Every structure is written in C-alpha cells, then in structure tokens.
Amino acid sequence: MLPPVYMDCNATVPMRPAVAEAMAAALELVGNPSSVHRFGRLARARVEEARGKVAALVGADAGEVTFTSGGTEANNLALAGAGRERRLVSAIEHVSVLQAAACELVPVGADGVIHLEALRSLLAGDPRPALVSLMLANNETGAIQPVAEAAAIAHEHGALLHCDAVQAAGRIPVDMRRLGADLMTVSAHKLGGPQGCGALAVAAHVPLAAMIRGGGQERGRRAGTENLPAIVGFGVAAELAAGALGEQAALATLRNGLEARVLVHRGVRVFAAAAPRLPNTSCFATPGLESATQVMALDLAGIAVSAGSACSSGKVAASHVLRAMGAGAEAGWAIRVSLGWQSESSHIDRFVEAWQRLLARRAA
Ligand code: PLP
C-alpha cells in the first residue's frame, strides 16, 4: 500500500516540522503575556516576535497586526469593525466575508476576476461610507484579483479596502501598502502553521471597533489571553513561507503538468484558466463526472482533493464561486487540487493514474 497523498492545501496545509517544534517549545512557557513579571515578559516577547514576522509577510508594521482565532474571525472583525454603512464585496468571497454582515455583491466575469467597472458604478451610485472587500486570490479557482486597482477605485470614492489574503500569503508576494489595502486578513494554517490562529492587519489610519471585548489585549482590538503556542507557530510559519516563495515556481510546474494531462480528455474545463492564478491551485470540471463521486473515488485510491470549497463542509454544495463565474452543470463536476510544500511529482502521477481509472470505469 502506498502512503496517502494530500492534495488539499487550500483547505489546510500540513504543518511544517519547524512550526511543530517551535509550538512544542512554546507549550513549556508558563507566563501570561499580560503579566508584568519575568514569565509574562518572556511570553510577551514571543508574541511580539511572532507579530513582527507576520507583519513582514504582508508588508505591514508590527503595530498594525491583531492576532485572531483565524481568517474567519479576522474577516468578521474587518467587516464589522470598520464601521462602514455599505459593504461591497466580490461575489466570490469566502463565506466568512459574505456572511459577516449585510453586503452588496460585485460581479465577476467568466474568468473568475472581479468587474472593476461594476465596482466603480456601485460606489458612484451611493455616497454612504463604504468598505470594499476583495480577496487577493480565490480559494476555489486560485484566480488572483486586481486588488491594487480596486483599492484605487475605492479610495477615489472615499471607501476603505479590505483584502482577504488568506490564500495568497505565502504563495505570491503580498504587500499591503503596495496593494493599497487598508485592512488585510491572513490565516496561519494556510501557510503551514496551526489551525485556529490568524491575524487582521489594519493600517494605522483606520479606526477599528473591537468585536470581542472584555480585556485590553491586542491594543483593545481583540480581547482575550493570546494563544501563545499558536501565535509562536504562526510567526515561524510566516517567516518560512516568506523565505520559500521561490519554491512556488516548482509548484506551478507540477500544477501545469497535471492540467496538461487532464486536459487531454475531451470536455475537461479548467476554471479561471484565462486569469492570473495561484501557482498551486487547479479547479477543473469533467463532463458528467460528479464532484462527490470523484472526491470519494480518489479518496479510496489514497488521494485527498476537494470538491470546490471544503473549508467547513464535509457536505458538497454547489459552489457559489463557480456559479458566480456563470458555470451551470459544470459546477457540480468540479474538483479542486491544491498543492503545498510537501507536494512532489510522484503525487501528480498518482493523481492522474487514479483519475484516469475513474474515467475508464465510467466509460465501461
Ligand atoms: N478566507 C479564505 C479565502 C479562505 O480560503 C478561508 C479558509 O479556507 C478563510 C478565509 C477562513 O480562514 P480560517 O480557516 O483560518 O478561519
């Protein structure tokens, strides 16, 4: 029996060994980061060291970073805490943006990229203070969004721009200032860090109201004793991911090789193929082959992929992202393969062989 192959890194990335080691060491620390004695000061120093590393990953200042329980909380904090009356969000945002507050949707094209002109006219059509939320890269298709252009449009209209960079950070260079983002979300477990830890970077000029109150932690932006081992792990993961950006080209080669081999089969469609995409992500539909059937058959063959967004599911629901791109029945035939630091070319071979066996069984 060959070992199972994990190809679902947009759901979560295997923890990097150095992260696990740093977290194990942090579990031995005694102090509460808010305590004034030496134990507390040591714990505080570890939190601040991690904050600096997370800030460096996204081009923020350390003082702009607020640790949260993950990307979901950071997105909720951004949408609720920015205090803007209108929230304009792209139709392909993660549900933690779409369901954080009442939102107006900005459409995307068939390529999975936001319509900037639609954003412009929505902003021009209503003078109330607005927040625009646009992800840097989509979790299902990998499509990279024109965040800098959207930020410029938002600012022309006096709006703020929040960017969910959960899938982009560690996969493409991310610089909050160059993008013009006023708020930015990141999550540790998409970078090889622990689950249940993330951050919202908030530019110094943006006032933000806390969502969780009852303590002065995180400069009053997020009450509660910090999750020290997770934050330490997040810092190490952020540093490693920033240093390993050069490895992403090799992942793109693996991904492109996989796509070349599946596209040989008639009718296969790769979503967002016409857009700039994350190097690690491929989302494709095979006519008549249900997503759930593929995911289950591949799992039986020892290969883990997902059907569209699997963040919280276990159930397979029609993808709002693919539907927003105009996909009909194809949305029900899509699977997502997403690679990470542990991926190698033998994994691609295993995937393609198992997937071809599935196609052959259907044809028989
Ligand atoms: N934003 C995007 C684009 C995501 O893909 C995810 C998770 O898949 C999240 C936010 C939520 O992050 P977390 O799992 O840390 O809550």
CSV table of C-alpha atoms and ligand atoms in Angstrom, one decimal:
chain,number,residue,atom,x,y,z
A,1,MET,CA,0.0,0.0,0.0
A,2,LEU,CA,1.4,3.4,-1.0
A,3,PRO,CA,1.1,6.2,1.6
A,4,PRO,CA,-1.8,8.6,1.1
A,5,VAL,CA,-1.3,11.7,-1.0
A,6,TYR,CA,-2.5,15.0,0.3
A,7,MET,CA,-3.5,17.5,-2.4
A,8,ASP,CA,-6.0,19.7,-0.5
A,9,CYS,CA,-3.7,22.6,0.6
A,10,ASN,CA,-6.2,25.3,0.1
A,11,ALA,CA,-8.3,23.6,2.8
A,12,THR,CA,-5.3,23.4,5.1
A,13,VAL,CA,-1.5,23.0,4.7
A,14,PRO,CA,0.4,20.3,6.5
A,15,MET,CA,2.2,21.8,9.4
A,16,ARG,CA,5.9,22.5,8.7
A,17,PRO,CA,8.1,20.4,11.1
A,18,ALA,CA,9.9,23.6,12.4
A,19,VAL,CA,6.5,25.0,13.3
A,20,ALA,CA,5.6,22.0,15.4
A,21,GLU,CA,8.9,22.1,17.1
A,22,ALA,CA,8.5,25.8,18.0
A,23,MET,CA,5.0,25.2,19.2
A,24,ALA,CA,6.1,22.3,21.4
A,25,ALA,CA,8.7,24.6,23.0
A,26,ALA,CA,6.1,27.3,23.5
A,27,LEU,CA,3.9,24.9,25.3
A,28,GLU,CA,6.6,24.8,28.0
A,29,LEU,CA,6.3,28.6,28.6
A,30,VAL,CA,4.5,29.5,31.8
A,31,GLY,CA,3.6,33.1,31.6
A,32,ASN,CA,0.5,35.1,30.5
A,33,PRO,CA,1.7,37.7,28.0
A,34,SER,CA,-0.1,40.4,30.0
A,35,SER,CA,1.7,39.6,33.3
A,36,VAL,CA,4.3,42.1,34.4
A,37,HIS,CA,6.7,39.5,36.0
A,38,ARG,CA,9.5,37.9,34.1
A,39,PHE,CA,7.4,34.9,33.0
A,40,GLY,CA,4.9,37.3,31.5
A,41,ARG,CA,7.5,39.4,29.9
A,42,LEU,CA,9.1,36.3,28.2
A,43,ALA,CA,5.7,35.2,26.9
A,44,ARG,CA,5.1,38.8,25.6
A,45,ALA,CA,8.4,38.8,23.9
A,46,ARG,CA,7.5,35.6,22.0
A,47,VAL,CA,4.1,37.1,20.9
A,48,GLU,CA,5.8,40.3,19.7
A,49,GLU,CA,8.5,38.4,17.8
A,50,ALA,CA,5.7,36.5,16.0
A,51,ARG,CA,3.8,39.7,15.3
A,52,GLY,CA,6.9,41.1,13.6
A,53,LYS,CA,7.2,38.0,11.4
A,54,VAL,CA,3.5,38.0,10.4
A,55,ALA,CA,3.7,41.8,9.7
A,56,ALA,CA,6.8,41.2,7.5
A,57,LEU,CA,4.9,38.6,5.5
A,58,VAL,CA,2.3,41.1,4.4
A,59,GLY,CA,4.3,44.3,4.4
A,60,ALA,CA,2.7,45.8,7.5
A,61,ASP,CA,4.1,47.4,10.6
A,62,ALA,CA,4.1,45.1,13.6
A,63,GLY,CA,1.8,47.5,15.5
A,64,GLU,CA,-0.8,47.1,12.7
A,65,VAL,CA,-1.2,43.4,13.3
A,66,THR,CA,-4.0,42.0,15.5
A,67,PHE,CA,-4.0,38.3,16.3
A,68,THR,CA,-7.3,36.5,16.0
A,69,SER,CA,-8.6,32.9,16.1
A,70,GLY,CA,-8.2,32.6,12.3
A,71,GLY,CA,-9.1,34.0,9.0
A,72,THR,CA,-12.8,33.7,9.7
A,73,GLU,CA,-12.6,35.9,12.8
A,74,ALA,CA,-10.3,38.4,11.1
A,75,ASN,CA,-12.8,38.8,8.2
A,76,ASN,CA,-15.7,39.2,10.6
A,77,LEU,CA,-13.7,41.8,12.5
A,78,ALA,CA,-12.8,43.7,9.4
A,79,LEU,CA,-16.4,43.9,8.1
A,80,ALA,CA,-18.0,44.6,11.4
A,81,GLY,CA,-15.2,46.7,13.0
A,82,ALA,CA,-14.5,49.1,10.1
A,83,GLY,CA,-17.9,50.7,10.9
A,84,ARG,CA,-18.9,51.5,7.3
A,85,GLU,CA,-22.5,51.6,6.3
A,86,ARG,CA,-22.1,49.9,3.0
A,87,ARG,CA,-20.1,46.8,2.3
A,88,LEU,CA,-19.3,46.0,-1.3
A,89,VAL,CA,-17.8,42.5,-1.6
A,90,SER,CA,-17.0,40.4,-4.7
A,91,ALA,CA,-19.4,37.6,-5.4
A,92,ILE,CA,-16.6,35.0,-5.0
A,93,GLU,CA,-15.5,36.0,-1.4
A,94,HIS,CA,-15.2,33.3,1.2
A,95,VAL,CA,-18.3,32.8,3.3
A,96,SER,CA,-16.6,34.4,6.3
A,97,VAL,CA,-16.8,37.6,4.3
A,98,LEU,CA,-20.2,37.0,2.6
A,99,GLN,CA,-21.9,36.1,5.8
A,100,ALA,CA,-20.1,38.5,8.2
A,101,ALA,CA,-22.6,41.4,7.6
A,102,ALA,CA,-25.1,42.6,5.1
A,103,CYS,CA,-23.3,43.0,1.8
A,104,GLU,CA,-23.8,44.2,-1.8
A,105,LEU,CA,-22.3,41.8,-4.3
A,106,VAL,CA,-19.9,42.9,-7.1
A,107,PRO,CA,-20.0,40.5,-10.0
A,108,VAL,CA,-17.1,38.6,-11.5
A,109,GLY,CA,-16.5,37.6,-15.2
A,110,ALA,CA,-16.4,34.1,-16.6
A,111,ASP,CA,-12.6,34.2,-15.8
A,112,GLY,CA,-13.3,34.5,-12.1
A,113,VAL,CA,-12.0,38.1,-11.8
A,114,ILE,CA,-14.0,41.0,-10.4
A,115,HIS,CA,-15.6,43.5,-12.7
A,116,LEU,CA,-13.9,46.7,-11.7
A,117,GLU,CA,-16.3,48.9,-13.7
A,118,ALA,CA,-19.2,47.4,-11.7
A,119,LEU,CA,-17.4,48.2,-8.5
A,120,ARG,CA,-16.9,51.8,-9.7
A,121,SER,CA,-20.5,52.3,-10.6
A,122,LEU,CA,-21.8,50.8,-7.4
A,123,LEU,CA,-19.5,53.1,-5.4
A,124,ALA,CA,-20.5,56.1,-7.5
A,125,GLY,CA,-24.2,55.3,-7.2
A,126,ASP,CA,-24.5,55.8,-3.4
A,127,PRO,CA,-22.5,58.3,-1.3
A,128,ARG,CA,-22.7,56.5,2.0
A,129,PRO,CA,-19.3,55.5,3.6
A,130,ALA,CA,-18.3,52.1,2.2
A,131,LEU,CA,-15.9,49.3,2.8
A,132,VAL,CA,-14.9,47.2,-0.3
A,133,SER,CA,-13.8,43.6,0.5
A,134,LEU,CA,-11.8,41.8,-2.2
A,135,MET,CA,-9.7,38.7,-1.8
A,136,LEU,CA,-6.3,38.6,-3.2
A,137,ALA,CA,-6.7,35.0,-4.5
A,138,ASN,CA,-9.7,32.8,-4.7
A,139,ASN,CA,-9.7,29.7,-2.6
A,140,GLU,CA,-11.5,27.6,-5.2
A,141,THR,CA,-10.0,28.6,-8.5
A,142,GLY,CA,-6.8,30.4,-7.4
A,143,ALA,CA,-7.8,33.4,-9.5
A,144,ILE,CA,-5.8,36.4,-8.5
A,145,GLN,CA,-7.8,39.6,-8.1
A,146,PRO,CA,-6.8,43.2,-9.2
A,147,VAL,CA,-6.7,44.4,-5.6
A,148,ALA,CA,-4.4,47.4,-6.2
A,149,GLU,CA,-6.8,48.7,-8.9
A,150,ALA,CA,-9.9,48.0,-6.7
A,151,ALA,CA,-8.2,49.9,-3.8
A,152,ALA,CA,-7.5,52.9,-6.1
A,153,ILE,CA,-11.2,52.9,-7.1
A,154,ALA,CA,-12.3,52.5,-3.5
A,155,HIS,CA,-10.1,55.4,-2.3
A,156,GLU,CA,-11.3,57.7,-5.2
A,157,HIS,CA,-14.8,57.2,-3.7
A,158,GLY,CA,-13.7,57.6,0.0
A,159,ALA,CA,-14.1,53.9,0.7
A,160,LEU,CA,-11.8,51.6,2.6
A,161,LEU,CA,-10.5,48.4,1.1
A,162,HIS,CA,-10.2,45.1,3.0
A,163,CYS,CA,-8.3,42.3,1.4
A,164,ASP,CA,-8.6,38.7,2.4
A,165,ALA,CA,-5.1,37.4,1.6
A,166,VAL,CA,-5.6,34.0,3.3
A,167,GLN,CA,-4.9,32.0,0.2
A,168,ALA,CA,-2.4,34.4,-1.3
A,169,ALA,CA,0.0,34.9,1.6
A,170,GLY,CA,3.0,32.6,1.3
A,171,ARG,CA,2.1,31.7,-2.3
A,172,ILE,CA,2.6,35.0,-4.1
A,173,PRO,CA,4.3,38.2,-2.8
A,174,VAL,CA,1.9,40.2,-0.7
A,175,ASP,CA,2.5,43.8,0.3
A,176,MET,CA,-0.4,45.6,2.0
A,177,ARG,CA,0.9,49.0,1.2
A,178,ARG,CA,1.7,48.4,-2.5
A,179,LEU,CA,-1.8,46.9,-2.9
A,180,GLY,CA,-3.3,49.9,-1.1
A,181,ALA,CA,-5.2,47.7,1.3
A,182,ASP,CA,-6.4,49.4,4.5
A,183,LEU,CA,-7.1,46.0,6.2
A,184,MET,CA,-5.8,42.6,5.4
A,185,THR,CA,-6.6,39.1,6.6
A,186,VAL,CA,-4.2,36.2,6.9
A,187,SER,CA,-4.5,32.7,8.4
A,188,ALA,CA,-1.8,30.5,9.9
A,189,HIS,CA,-3.0,27.1,8.7
A,190,LYS,CA,-2.8,28.1,5.1
A,191,LEU,CA,0.9,28.7,5.4
A,192,GLY,CA,2.0,25.6,7.3
A,193,GLY,CA,1.1,27.0,10.7
A,194,PRO,CA,-1.5,25.8,13.2
A,195,GLN,CA,-5.3,25.9,12.7
A,196,GLY,CA,-7.2,28.4,14.8
A,197,CYS,CA,-4.9,31.3,14.5
A,198,GLY,CA,-4.9,34.3,12.1
A,199,ALA,CA,-4.5,38.0,12.0
A,200,LEU,CA,-6.0,41.2,10.8
A,201,ALA,CA,-3.5,43.9,9.7
A,202,VAL,CA,-5.1,47.3,10.0
A,203,ALA,CA,-3.3,50.3,8.6
A,204,ALA,CA,-2.6,52.9,11.3
A,205,HIS,CA,-5.1,55.5,9.8
A,206,VAL,CA,-8.1,53.1,10.0
A,207,PRO,CA,-10.2,53.2,13.2
A,208,LEU,CA,-11.4,49.7,14.1
A,209,ALA,CA,-14.0,48.7,16.8
A,210,ALA,CA,-13.4,45.5,18.6
A,211,MET,CA,-15.8,42.6,18.2
A,212,ILE,CA,-14.6,40.7,21.2
A,213,ARG,CA,-14.5,42.9,24.3
A,214,GLY,CA,-13.5,42.4,27.9
A,215,GLY,CA,-9.8,42.9,28.1
A,216,GLY,CA,-7.1,45.2,26.8
A,217,GLN,CA,-5.2,42.6,24.8
A,218,GLU,CA,-4.2,43.3,21.2
A,219,ARG,CA,-4.4,47.1,21.8
A,220,GLY,CA,-8.0,46.8,22.7
A,221,ARG,CA,-8.9,45.3,19.3
A,222,ARG,CA,-9.4,41.7,20.4
A,223,ALA,CA,-9.9,40.8,24.0
A,224,GLY,CA,-8.7,37.5,25.5
A,225,THR,CA,-5.5,36.0,26.6
A,226,GLU,CA,-3.4,35.3,23.5
A,227,ASN,CA,-3.0,31.8,22.2
A,228,LEU,CA,0.7,31.8,22.8
A,229,PRO,CA,1.8,28.4,21.2
A,230,ALA,CA,-0.3,29.1,18.1
A,231,ILE,CA,0.9,32.6,17.7
A,232,VAL,CA,4.5,31.4,18.0
A,233,GLY,CA,3.8,28.7,15.4
A,234,PHE,CA,2.1,31.4,13.1
A,235,GLY,CA,5.3,33.5,13.3
A,236,VAL,CA,7.6,30.7,12.4
A,237,ALA,CA,5.2,29.6,9.5
A,238,ALA,CA,5.1,33.2,8.2
A,239,GLU,CA,8.8,33.5,8.2
A,240,LEU,CA,9.3,30.2,6.5
A,241,ALA,CA,6.6,30.9,3.9
A,242,ALA,CA,8.1,34.3,3.1
A,243,GLY,CA,11.5,32.7,2.7
A,244,ALA,CA,10.2,29.9,0.5
A,245,LEU,CA,8.3,32.0,-2.1
A,246,GLY,CA,10.9,30.9,-4.6
A,247,GLU,CA,9.6,27.3,-4.4
A,248,GLN,CA,6.2,28.3,-5.8
A,249,ALA,CA,7.5,28.2,-9.4
A,250,ALA,CA,8.2,24.4,-9.0
A,251,LEU,CA,4.6,24.0,-7.7
A,252,ALA,CA,3.3,25.8,-10.8
A,253,THR,CA,5.3,23.4,-13.0
A,254,LEU,CA,3.7,20.4,-11.1
A,255,ARG,CA,0.2,22.0,-11.4
A,256,ASN,CA,0.6,22.8,-15.1
A,257,GLY,CA,1.8,19.3,-15.8
A,258,LEU,CA,-1.3,17.9,-14.1
A,259,GLU,CA,-3.6,20.2,-16.1
A,260,ALA,CA,-1.9,19.3,-19.4
A,261,ARG,CA,-2.6,15.6,-18.6
A,262,VAL,CA,-6.3,16.0,-17.6
A,263,LEU,CA,-7.0,18.4,-20.5
A,264,VAL,CA,-6.2,15.7,-23.0
A,265,HIS,CA,-9.6,14.3,-22.1
A,266,ARG,CA,-12.5,15.7,-24.1
A,267,GLY,CA,-14.6,18.4,-22.4
A,268,VAL,CA,-12.4,19.0,-19.4
A,269,ARG,CA,-12.5,22.7,-18.4
A,270,VAL,CA,-10.1,24.4,-16.1
A,271,PHE,CA,-11.7,27.2,-14.2
A,272,ALA,CA,-10.1,30.7,-14.3
A,273,ALA,CA,-7.5,29.4,-16.8
A,274,ALA,CA,-7.6,32.8,-18.5
A,275,ALA,CA,-6.8,34.7,-15.3
A,276,PRO,CA,-3.6,35.0,-13.4
A,277,ARG,CA,-3.7,32.2,-10.8
A,278,LEU,CA,-2.1,31.0,-7.7
A,279,PRO,CA,0.7,28.6,-8.6
A,280,ASN,CA,-0.6,25.7,-6.5
A,281,THR,CA,-4.3,25.5,-7.5
A,282,SER,CA,-6.2,23.8,-10.2
A,283,CYS,CA,-10.0,23.6,-10.3
A,284,PHE,CA,-11.5,21.6,-13.2
A,285,ALA,CA,-14.7,20.0,-14.3
A,286,THR,CA,-15.1,16.7,-16.2
A,287,PRO,CA,-18.4,16.4,-18.1
A,288,GLY,CA,-20.8,14.1,-16.4
A,289,LEU,CA,-18.5,13.1,-13.5
A,290,GLU,CA,-20.0,14.3,-10.3
A,291,SER,CA,-17.7,16.1,-7.9
A,292,ALA,CA,-18.6,13.9,-4.9
A,293,THR,CA,-18.0,10.8,-6.9
A,294,GLN,CA,-14.5,11.9,-7.9
A,295,VAL,CA,-13.6,13.0,-4.4
A,296,MET,CA,-14.8,9.7,-2.9
A,297,ALA,CA,-13.2,7.5,-5.6
A,298,LEU,CA,-9.9,9.4,-5.3
A,299,ASP,CA,-10.0,9.1,-1.5
A,300,LEU,CA,-10.4,5.3,-1.9
A,301,ALA,CA,-7.3,5.4,-4.1
A,302,GLY,CA,-5.5,7.3,-1.3
A,303,ILE,CA,-5.6,10.8,-2.8
A,304,ALA,CA,-7.1,13.7,-1.0
A,305,VAL,CA,-8.7,16.5,-3.1
A,306,SER,CA,-11.8,18.5,-2.6
A,307,ALA,CA,-15.0,19.5,-4.4
A,308,GLY,CA,-15.0,23.2,-4.6
A,309,SER,CA,-14.7,24.9,-1.2
A,310,ALA,CA,-14.3,22.4,1.6
A,311,CYS,CA,-13.4,24.7,4.4
A,312,SER,CA,-16.3,23.9,6.7
A,313,SER,CA,-18.2,21.3,4.8
A,314,GLY,CA,-17.9,17.6,4.7
A,315,LYS,CA,-21.0,18.1,2.5
A,316,VAL,CA,-20.7,19.0,-1.1
A,317,ALA,CA,-22.9,22.0,-2.0
A,318,ALA,CA,-22.9,23.8,-5.4
A,319,SER,CA,-20.1,26.3,-5.4
A,320,HIS,CA,-21.1,30.0,-5.2
A,321,VAL,CA,-17.8,30.9,-6.8
A,322,LEU,CA,-18.3,28.7,-9.9
A,323,ARG,CA,-21.9,29.8,-10.2
A,324,ALA,CA,-20.8,33.5,-10.0
A,325,MET,CA,-18.5,32.7,-12.9
A,326,GLY,CA,-21.5,31.5,-14.9
A,327,ALA,CA,-21.0,27.8,-14.6
A,328,GLY,CA,-24.1,25.7,-14.8
A,329,ALA,CA,-24.0,21.9,-14.5
A,330,GLU,CA,-20.2,22.1,-14.7
A,331,ALA,CA,-20.2,23.4,-11.1
A,332,GLY,CA,-21.3,20.0,-10.0
A,333,TRP,CA,-18.5,18.3,-11.9
A,334,ALA,CA,-15.6,20.3,-10.4
A,335,ILE,CA,-12.8,19.2,-8.2
A,336,ARG,CA,-10.0,21.3,-6.7
A,337,VAL,CA,-6.5,20.0,-6.5
A,338,SER,CA,-4.2,22.3,-4.4
A,339,LEU,CA,-0.5,21.6,-3.8
A,340,GLY,CA,1.8,22.6,-1.0
A,341,TRP,CA,5.4,22.4,0.3
A,342,GLN,CA,5.1,18.6,0.7
A,343,SER,CA,4.0,18.1,-3.0
A,344,GLU,CA,6.2,16.2,-5.4
A,345,SER,CA,5.9,14.9,-9.0
A,346,SER,CA,5.0,11.3,-7.9
A,347,HIS,CA,1.9,12.8,-6.3
A,348,ILE,CA,0.8,14.2,-9.7
A,349,ASP,CA,1.4,10.8,-11.3
A,350,ARG,CA,-0.7,9.0,-8.6
A,351,PHE,CA,-3.5,11.6,-9.0
A,352,VAL,CA,-3.6,11.3,-12.8
A,353,GLU,CA,-3.5,7.5,-12.8
A,354,ALA,CA,-6.3,7.2,-10.2
A,355,TRP,CA,-8.4,9.9,-12.0
A,356,GLN,CA,-7.9,8.1,-15.4
A,357,ARG,CA,-9.0,4.8,-13.8
A,358,LEU,CA,-12.2,6.6,-12.7
A,359,LEU,CA,-12.8,7.9,-16.2
A,360,ALA,CA,-12.2,4.4,-17.7
A,361,ARG,CA,-14.7,2.8,-15.2
A,362,ARG,CA,-17.3,5.4,-16.2
A,363,ALA,CA,-16.8,4.7,-19.9
A,364,ALA,CA,-17.0,0.9,-19.3
B,1,PLP,N1,-10.7,33.3,3.6
B,1,PLP,C1,-10.4,32.4,2.6
B,1,PLP,C2,-10.1,32.9,1.3
B,1,PLP,C3,-10.3,31.0,3.0
B,1,PLP,O1,-10.0,30.2,2.0
B,1,PLP,C4,-10.5,30.6,4.3
B,1,PLP,C5,-10.5,29.2,4.6
B,1,PLP,O2,-10.5,28.3,3.7
B,1,PLP,C6,-10.8,31.6,5.3
B,1,PLP,C7,-10.9,32.9,4.9
B,1,PLP,C8,-11.1,31.2,6.7
B,1,PLP,O3,-9.9,31.0,7.4
B,1,PLP,P1,-9.8,30.2,8.7
B,1,PLP,O4,-9.9,28.7,8.3
B,1,PLP,O5,-8.5,30.5,9.3
B,1,PLP,O6,-10.9,30.6,9.6
